[in-house]
Short mmCIF file of C-alpha atoms in Angstrom, two decimals:
data_model
loop_
_atom_site.label_atom_id
_atom_site.label_comp_id
_atom_site.label_asym_id
_atom_site.label_seq_id
_atom_site.Cartn_x
_atom_site.Cartn_y
_atom_site.Cartn_z
CA ASP A 150 0.00 0.00 0.00
CA VAL A 151 1.11 3.53 -0.77
CA LEU A 152 0.11 6.75 0.96
CA VAL A 153 0.14 9.77 -1.31
CA SER A 154 0.05 13.07 0.52
CA THR A 155 1.36 16.61 0.40
CA THR A 156 4.13 17.77 2.72
CA VAL A 157 1.79 20.37 4.18
CA ALA A 158 -1.23 18.24 4.98
CA LEU A 159 -2.53 18.45 8.51
CA VAL A 160 -2.77 14.70 8.99
CA GLY A 161 -0.17 11.98 9.24
CA ASN A 162 -0.15 8.41 8.11
CA GLU A 163 -2.64 6.63 10.30
CA ASN A 164 -1.99 3.17 8.81
CA SER A 165 -0.23 1.41 11.68
CA LYS A 166 1.54 -1.01 9.28
CA CYS A 167 3.27 1.74 7.30
CA ARG A 168 7.02 2.00 7.94
CA THR A 169 8.13 3.90 4.83
CA ILE A 170 7.83 7.55 3.87
CA VAL A 171 8.89 8.72 0.40
CA ILE A 172 9.41 12.45 -0.02
CA ALA A 173 9.41 13.48 -3.67
CA GLY A 174 9.31 17.01 -4.97
CA VAL A 175 8.87 20.24 -3.15
CA LEU A 176 10.59 20.81 0.15
CA HIS A 177 10.90 24.44 1.13
CA ASN A 178 13.13 24.31 4.18
CA VAL A 179 14.23 22.20 7.15
CA SER A 180 10.90 22.83 8.84
CA SER A 181 8.99 21.20 5.95
CA LEU A 182 11.44 18.28 6.00
CA VAL A 183 10.84 17.69 9.71
CA GLN A 184 7.09 17.88 9.10
CA ALA A 185 7.41 15.22 6.39
CA PHE A 186 9.38 12.94 8.77
CA GLY A 187 6.54 13.36 11.23
CA ARG A 188 4.28 11.42 8.88
CA LEU A 189 5.57 8.35 10.66
CA ARG A 190 3.81 8.36 13.98
CA PRO A 191 5.84 7.30 17.06
CA GLU A 192 4.44 3.76 17.01
CA GLN A 193 5.48 3.41 13.33
CA ARG A 194 9.11 4.37 13.95
CA GLY A 195 11.81 1.79 14.47
CA ALA A 196 14.77 -0.06 12.99
CA ASP A 197 12.65 -1.18 10.02
CA SER A 198 11.36 2.33 9.22
CA VAL A 199 12.66 4.19 6.16
CA VAL A 200 12.44 7.78 4.93
CA SER A 201 13.58 8.27 1.32
CA ILE A 202 14.07 11.75 -0.13
CA PHE A 203 14.09 12.58 -3.84
CA HIS A 204 14.96 16.24 -4.32
CA ARG A 205 16.50 18.09 -7.23
CA PRO A 206 19.62 20.19 -6.57
CA ILE A 207 18.95 23.74 -5.46
CA ASN A 208 20.17 26.24 -8.05
CA LYS A 209 21.99 29.52 -7.48
CA THR A 210 18.89 31.62 -8.27
CA ALA A 211 16.85 29.81 -5.62
CA LEU A 212 19.61 30.33 -3.07
CA GLU A 213 19.72 34.07 -3.84
CA GLU A 214 15.93 34.37 -3.64
CA THR A 215 15.81 32.50 -0.36
CA LYS A 216 18.32 34.94 1.18
CA LYS A 217 15.99 37.83 0.35
CA PHE A 218 12.99 35.90 1.69
CA VAL A 219 14.79 34.99 4.93
CA ASP A 220 15.99 38.56 5.45
CA THR A 221 12.46 39.94 4.94
CA SER A 222 10.79 37.26 7.05
CA PHE A 223 13.29 37.63 9.85
CA GLN A 224 12.86 41.40 9.89
CA GLU A 225 9.06 40.98 10.15
CA MET A 226 9.50 38.62 13.11
CA LYS A 227 11.98 41.01 14.72
CA ASP A 228 9.69 44.01 14.19
CA ALA A 229 6.86 42.06 15.83
CA GLY A 230 9.07 41.49 18.88
CA CYS A 231 9.24 37.72 18.37
CA LEU A 232 12.98 37.46 17.67
CA ASP A 233 16.16 39.42 18.21
CA ASP A 234 19.36 39.59 16.16
CA SER A 235 20.90 36.64 18.00
CA ALA A 236 18.36 34.31 16.33
CA LYS A 237 19.04 35.33 12.70
CA LYS A 238 21.50 32.54 11.84
CA ASP A 239 19.28 29.81 13.34
CA PHE A 240 16.21 31.29 11.63
CA GLY A 241 18.02 31.16 8.29
CA ASN A 242 19.16 27.58 8.86
CA ILE A 243 15.64 26.38 9.61
CA PHE A 244 13.53 28.42 7.19
CA SER A 245 15.61 28.59 3.99
CA TYR A 246 16.56 26.49 0.98
CA ARG A 247 20.18 27.02 2.00
CA GLY A 248 19.60 25.34 5.35
CA LEU A 249 17.67 22.54 3.66
CA GLN A 250 20.50 21.97 1.19
CA GLU A 251 23.02 21.74 4.03
CA VAL A 252 20.91 19.11 5.81
CA LEU A 253 20.33 17.09 2.63
CA LEU A 254 24.08 17.05 1.90
CA LEU A 255 24.94 15.56 5.30
CA SER A 256 26.35 12.05 4.99
CA ASN A 257 24.97 11.07 8.40
CA GLY A 258 21.99 12.24 10.37
#
């Protein structure tokens, strides 16, 4: 059996026999990757569980655009009093294509 779902759906995989998640296509950032991993509920996780990711390389244009997006988004959060300058690097690592690329290029993790 195969579950087909978006990475932004509000529900997880409720089939207790499922142990495999396949992520294909659009991932926006580390946050969306973590959300996709969460499709496996705690009782479905174990040594026999697998998460496979199929993602195209991120091009230079996307990396440049994401820097602008992160800068703007961070400034909005800062202006709202939610974050201060000390959080900018972590914010960029979690909510950007750049951070996602760094995680996907890890050999372990």
